[in-house]
PDB file of C-alpha atoms in Angstrom:
ATOM      1  CA  MET A   1     -40.562 -26.349-106.125  1.00 37.00           C
ATOM      2  CA  LYS A   2     -40.668 -29.723-107.801  1.00 43.00           C
ATOM      3  CA  ASN A   3     -43.401 -32.535-107.906  1.00 40.00           C
ATOM      4  CA  LYS A   4     -44.747 -33.138-104.306  1.00 53.00           C
ATOM      5  CA  GLY A   5     -45.682 -37.308-104.975  1.00 59.00           C
ATOM      6  CA  LEU A   6     -44.458 -39.579-102.393  1.00 69.00           C
ATOM      7  CA  ILE A   7     -42.024 -40.611-105.206  1.00 82.00           C
ATOM      8  CA  THR A   8     -41.307 -39.326-108.848  1.00 90.00           C
ATOM      9  CA  GLU A   9     -38.465 -39.028-110.753  1.00 94.00           C
ATOM     10  CA  ASP A  10     -37.758 -35.878-109.282  1.00 95.00           C
ATOM     11  CA  ASN A  11     -36.909 -38.234-105.851  1.00 95.00           C
ATOM     12  CA  ILE A  12     -34.134 -40.001-107.493  1.00 97.00           C
ATOM     13  CA  LEU A  13     -30.691 -40.110-107.979  1.00 97.00           C
ATOM     14  CA  ILE A  14     -28.803 -42.941-109.854  1.00 96.00           C
ATOM     15  CA  ASP A  15     -25.579 -43.050-110.621  1.00 94.00           C
ATOM     16  CA  CYS A  16     -24.585 -41.255-108.132  1.00 94.00           C
ATOM     17  CA  ASN A  17     -20.451 -41.249-107.310  1.00 95.00           C
ATOM     18  CA  VAL A  18     -20.755 -41.164-103.273  1.00 97.00           C
ATOM     19  CA  SER A  19     -17.858 -42.904-101.122  1.00 96.00           C
ATOM     20  CA  SER A  20     -19.461 -43.126 -97.825  1.00 96.00           C
ATOM     21  CA  LYS A  21     -22.644 -43.059 -96.088  1.00 95.00           C
ATOM     22  CA  GLU A  22     -21.976 -39.964 -94.674  1.00 96.00           C
ATOM     23  CA  GLU A  23     -21.850 -38.518 -98.075  1.00 97.00           C
ATOM     24  CA  ALA A  24     -24.767 -40.591 -99.230  1.00 97.00           C
ATOM     25  CA  ILE A  25     -27.417 -39.310 -96.407  1.00 96.00           C
ATOM     26  CA  ASP A  26     -25.972 -35.282 -97.286  1.00 97.00           C
ATOM     27  CA  LYS A  27     -26.952 -35.536-101.071  1.00 97.00           C
ATOM     28  CA  LEU A  28     -30.297 -37.592 -99.585  1.00 97.00           C
ATOM     29  CA  ALA A  29     -31.068 -34.385 -97.209  1.00 97.00           C
ATOM     30  CA  GLU A  30     -30.060 -32.000 -99.947  1.00 97.00           C
ATOM     31  CA  LEU A  31     -32.321 -33.347-102.316  1.00 97.00           C
ATOM     32  CA  LEU A  32     -35.607 -33.375 -99.760  1.00 96.00           C
ATOM     33  CA  VAL A  33     -34.424 -29.762 -98.924  1.00 97.00           C
ATOM     34  CA  GLU A  34     -34.888 -29.262-102.912  1.00 96.00           C
ATOM     35  CA  LEU A  35     -38.050 -31.011-102.823  1.00 94.00           C
ATOM     36  CA  GLY A  36     -39.480 -29.104 -99.978  1.00 94.00           C
ATOM     37  CA  ALA A  37     -40.218 -31.913 -97.835  1.00 93.00           C
ATOM     38  CA  VAL A  38     -37.102 -31.086 -95.211  1.00 96.00           C
ATOM     39  CA  SER A  39     -37.524 -27.289 -93.877  1.00 96.00           C
ATOM     40  CA  ASP A  40     -34.031 -27.087 -91.886  1.00 96.00           C
ATOM     41  CA  LYS A  41     -31.222 -29.802 -93.509  1.00 96.00           C
ATOM     42  CA  PRO A  42     -28.683 -29.489 -90.629  1.00 96.00           C
ATOM     43  CA  GLY A  43     -31.596 -29.684 -87.798  1.00 95.00           C
ATOM     44  CA  PHE A  44     -32.854 -32.748 -90.010  1.00 95.00           C
ATOM     45  CA  LEU A  45     -29.385 -34.197 -90.275  1.00 95.00           C
ATOM     46  CA  LYS A  46     -29.143 -34.325 -86.987  1.00 94.00           C
ATOM     47  CA  ASP A  47     -32.718 -35.965 -86.450  1.00 91.00           C
ATOM     48  CA  ILE A  48     -31.443 -38.873 -89.015  1.00 92.00           C
ATOM     49  CA  TYR A  49     -28.026 -39.893 -87.076  1.00 91.00           C
ATOM     50  CA  GLU A  50     -29.939 -39.635 -84.385  1.00 89.00           C
ATOM     51  CA  ARG A  51     -32.086 -41.847 -85.313  1.00 83.00           C
ATOM     52  CA  GLU A  52     -29.408 -44.114 -87.025  1.00 83.00           C
ATOM     53  CA  SER A  53     -27.010 -44.461 -83.952  1.00 84.00           C
ATOM     54  CA  ARG A  54     -30.833 -46.196 -82.728  1.00 84.00           C
ATOM     55  CA  GLY A  55     -30.756 -48.857 -85.038  1.00 78.00           C
ATOM     56  CA  PHE A  56     -29.276 -50.731 -88.556  1.00 79.00           C
ATOM     57  CA  THR A  57     -30.528 -49.464 -91.125  1.00 86.00           C
ATOM     58  CA  PHE A  58     -28.623 -52.020 -93.462  1.00 89.00           C
ATOM     59  CA  ALA A  59     -31.407 -54.435 -94.483  1.00 88.00           C
ATOM     60  CA  GLY A  60     -29.366 -56.952 -96.743  1.00 86.00           C
ATOM     61  CA  ASP A  61     -29.019 -57.472-100.146  1.00 90.00           C
ATOM     62  CA  TYR A  62     -27.087 -53.869-101.117  1.00 94.00           C
ATOM     63  CA  LEU A  63     -29.494 -51.844 -99.659  1.00 93.00           C
ATOM     64  CA  ALA A  64     -29.580 -49.388 -96.685  1.00 93.00           C
ATOM     65  CA  ILE A  65     -33.372 -47.715 -95.505  1.00 90.00           C
ATOM     66  CA  PRO A  66     -32.503 -44.853 -93.139  1.00 91.00           C
ATOM     67  CA  HIS A  67     -35.349 -43.649 -92.149  1.00 85.00           C
ATOM     68  CA  GLY A  68     -37.253 -41.079 -89.141  1.00 79.00           C
ATOM     69  CA  TRP A  69     -39.206 -38.631 -87.573  1.00 82.00           C
ATOM     70  CA  SER A  70     -38.143 -35.215 -87.677  1.00 88.00           C
ATOM     71  CA  LYS A  71     -39.903 -31.954 -86.810  1.00 91.00           C
ATOM     72  CA  HIS A  72     -37.869 -30.837 -89.773  1.00 94.00           C
ATOM     73  CA  VAL A  73     -40.176 -32.372 -92.023  1.00 92.00           C
ATOM     74  CA  VAL A  74     -42.631 -30.505 -93.601  1.00 91.00           C
ATOM     75  CA  ARG A  75     -44.551 -33.289 -95.569  1.00 88.00           C
ATOM     76  CA  THR A  76     -43.794 -37.576 -95.628  1.00 85.00           C
ATOM     77  CA  ALA A  77     -41.666 -38.763 -98.609  1.00 88.00           C
ATOM     78  CA  VAL A  78     -39.241 -41.022 -99.977  1.00 90.00           C
ATOM     79  CA  VAL A  79     -36.014 -40.480-101.654  1.00 95.00           C
ATOM     80  CA  VAL A  80     -33.685 -42.925-103.709  1.00 96.00           C
ATOM     81  CA  LEU A  81     -30.016 -42.827-104.093  1.00 98.00           C
ATOM     82  CA  LYS A  82     -28.368 -45.512-106.192  1.00 97.00           C
ATOM     83  CA  THR A  83     -24.998 -45.715-106.242  1.00 96.00           C
ATOM     84  CA  LYS A  84     -22.552 -46.244-109.494  1.00 92.00           C
ATOM     85  CA  ASP A  85     -20.025 -48.120-107.016  1.00 95.00           C
ATOM     86  CA  SER A  86     -20.770 -50.361-103.404  1.00 96.00           C
ATOM     87  CA  ILE A  87     -20.261 -48.155-100.326  1.00 97.00           C
ATOM     88  CA  VAL A  88     -18.961 -49.108 -97.241  1.00 96.00           C
ATOM     89  CA  TRP A  89     -22.330 -48.345 -95.034  1.00 95.00           C
ATOM     90  CA  ASP A  90     -21.663 -50.112 -91.243  1.00 91.00           C
ATOM     91  CA  GLU A  91     -19.235 -50.933 -88.677  1.00 90.00           C
ATOM     92  CA  LYS A  92     -19.302 -54.324 -90.001  1.00 92.00           C
ATOM     93  CA  GLY A  93     -18.842 -53.592 -93.607  1.00 94.00           C
ATOM     94  CA  ASN A  94     -21.720 -54.277 -95.395  1.00 95.00           C
ATOM     95  CA  LEU A  95     -21.666 -52.526 -98.973  1.00 97.00           C
ATOM     96  CA  VAL A  96     -24.981 -50.884 -99.965  1.00 97.00           C
ATOM     97  CA  LYS A  97     -25.426 -50.139-103.736  1.00 97.00           C
ATOM     98  CA  LEU A  98     -29.048 -48.365-103.186  1.00 96.00           C
ATOM     99  CA  ILE A  99     -30.416 -46.138-100.672  1.00 96.00           C
ATOM    100  CA  ILE A 100     -34.050 -45.754 -99.865  1.00 94.00           C
ATOM    101  CA  MET A 101     -35.149 -42.966 -97.380  1.00 93.00           C
ATOM    102  CA  PHE A 102     -38.006 -42.560 -95.896  1.00 88.00           C
ATOM    103  CA  VAL A 103     -38.802 -39.456 -94.173  1.00 89.00           C
ATOM    104  CA  ILE A 104     -42.686 -38.479 -91.739  1.00 86.00           C
ATOM    105  CA  PRO A 105     -43.182 -35.474 -90.082  1.00 87.00           C
ATOM    106  CA  GLU A 106     -43.105 -36.055 -86.243  1.00 81.00           C
ATOM    107  CA  GLY A 107     -46.835 -36.093 -85.374  1.00 74.00           C
ATOM    108  CA  ASP A 108     -47.973 -37.798 -88.075  1.00 62.00           C
ATOM    109  CA  GLU A 109     -46.802 -41.405 -86.863  1.00 56.00           C
ATOM    110  CA  MET A 110     -50.364 -42.710 -87.636  1.00 54.00           C
ATOM    111  CA  GLY A 111     -51.039 -41.106 -91.249  1.00 62.00           C
ATOM    112  CA  GLN A 112     -51.553 -41.878 -94.969  1.00 60.00           C
ATOM    113  CA  GLY A 113     -47.928 -41.537 -95.763  1.00 60.00           C
ATOM    114  CA  LEU A 114     -46.943 -44.065 -93.261  1.00 64.00           C
ATOM    115  CA  LYS A 115     -49.832 -46.627 -94.508  1.00 68.00           C
ATOM    116  CA  MET A 116     -47.933 -46.591 -97.751  1.00 65.00           C
ATOM    117  CA  ILE A 117     -44.104 -46.675 -96.481  1.00 67.00           C
ATOM    118  CA  GLY A 118     -45.297 -49.328 -94.405  1.00 71.00           C
ATOM    119  CA  GLN A 119     -46.528 -51.005 -97.776  1.00 72.00           C
ATOM    120  CA  LEU A 120     -42.656 -49.895 -99.549  1.00 72.00           C
ATOM    121  CA  PHE A 121     -41.091 -51.314 -96.505  1.00 72.00           C
ATOM    122  CA  SER A 122     -42.668 -54.602 -96.220  1.00 75.00           C
ATOM    123  CA  SER A 123     -41.907 -55.734-100.166  1.00 75.00           C
ATOM    124  CA  LEU A 124     -38.100 -53.975 -99.513  1.00 77.00           C
ATOM    125  CA  GLY A 125     -37.915 -57.729 -97.645  1.00 77.00           C
ATOM    126  CA  ASP A 126     -38.264 -59.575-101.111  1.00 80.00           C
ATOM    127  CA  VAL A 127     -34.862 -60.289-102.242  1.00 86.00           C
ATOM    128  CA  GLU A 128     -36.622 -60.364-105.721  1.00 89.00           C
ATOM    129  CA  ALA A 129     -38.125 -56.896-105.176  1.00 87.00           C
ATOM    130  CA  VAL A 130     -34.671 -55.338-104.505  1.00 90.00           C
ATOM    131  CA  LYS A 131     -32.970 -57.519-107.333  1.00 93.00           C
ATOM    132  CA  LYS A 132     -36.012 -55.387-109.402  1.00 93.00           C
ATOM    133  CA  LEU A 133     -34.210 -51.981-108.044  1.00 94.00           C
ATOM    134  CA  LEU A 134     -30.952 -53.001-108.350  1.00 94.00           C
ATOM    135  CA  ASN A 135     -31.295 -53.802-111.596  1.00 95.00           C
ATOM    136  CA  ALA A 136     -33.383 -50.793-112.893  1.00 95.00           C
ATOM    137  CA  ASP A 137     -31.408 -48.287-115.245  1.00 92.00           C
ATOM    138  CA  THR A 138     -33.956 -45.144-114.839  1.00 96.00           C
ATOM    139  CA  LYS A 139     -35.201 -42.471-112.670  1.00 96.00           C
ATOM    140  CA  LYS A 140     -38.330 -44.049-114.367  1.00 95.00           C
ATOM    141  CA  GLU A 141     -38.156 -48.037-113.893  1.00 95.00           C
ATOM    142  CA  ILE A 142     -37.084 -47.096-110.101  1.00 94.00           C
ATOM    143  CA  ALA A 143     -40.042 -44.754-109.787  1.00 91.00           C
ATOM    144  CA  ARG A 144     -42.322 -47.353-111.046  1.00 90.00           C
ATOM    145  CA  LEU A 145     -41.098 -50.146-109.091  1.00 89.00           C
ATOM    146  CA  ILE A 146     -41.408 -48.062-105.703  1.00 85.00           C
ATOM    147  CA  CYS A 147     -45.138 -46.848-106.760  1.00 82.00           C
ATOM    148  CA  ASN A 148     -45.764 -50.546-107.121  1.00 80.00           C
ATOM    149  CA  TYR A 149     -44.455 -51.914-104.257  1.00 77.00           C
ATOM    150  CA  ALA A 150     -46.038 -48.788-102.111  1.00 72.00           C
ATOM    151  CA  HIS A 151     -49.697 -49.971-103.798  1.00 68.00           C
ATOM    152  CA  THR A 152     -49.888 -46.303-105.046  1.00 51.00           C
ATOM    153  CA  LYS A 153     -49.808 -43.817-107.915  1.00 43.00           C
ATOM    154  CA  SER A 154     -47.066 -41.156-108.891  1.00 45.00           C
ATOM    155  CA  GLU A 155     -46.607 -39.206-112.227  1.00 42.00           C
ATOM    156  CA  PHE A 156     -44.128 -39.641-114.803  1.00 34.00           C
TER     157      PHE A 156
END
């Protein structure tokens, strides 16, 4: 099992060759299973898509933030996928190059992980913060930026 930090290089996929939102979400779900943060991929995907159906996760500036609570989430985690080329995220044709997925165990809505995710989420409203993430070329740099935005430490 890999490092259990909220965000480490293990939580990041860069230069991914994906062609759709569904393919990107599937890759992130698989990564969450590998990291030990999700126990049941099919059940988790069902919960994530149910959440997707209730509201937009396109955040602007080539950024999407799919997120949710699920009984299939074992621990709070953040995973990142940076694409080689932009993909269409929604029916409006919004384009995405950076996907940051937040997952929280059902029943842990007020836990410490949520505080860090809340801080990170707030930072992602800053266009300059998103640009820095989009321009980062390495997993280490992306992890460092996210840790700074979430006001947490992680191992590199």
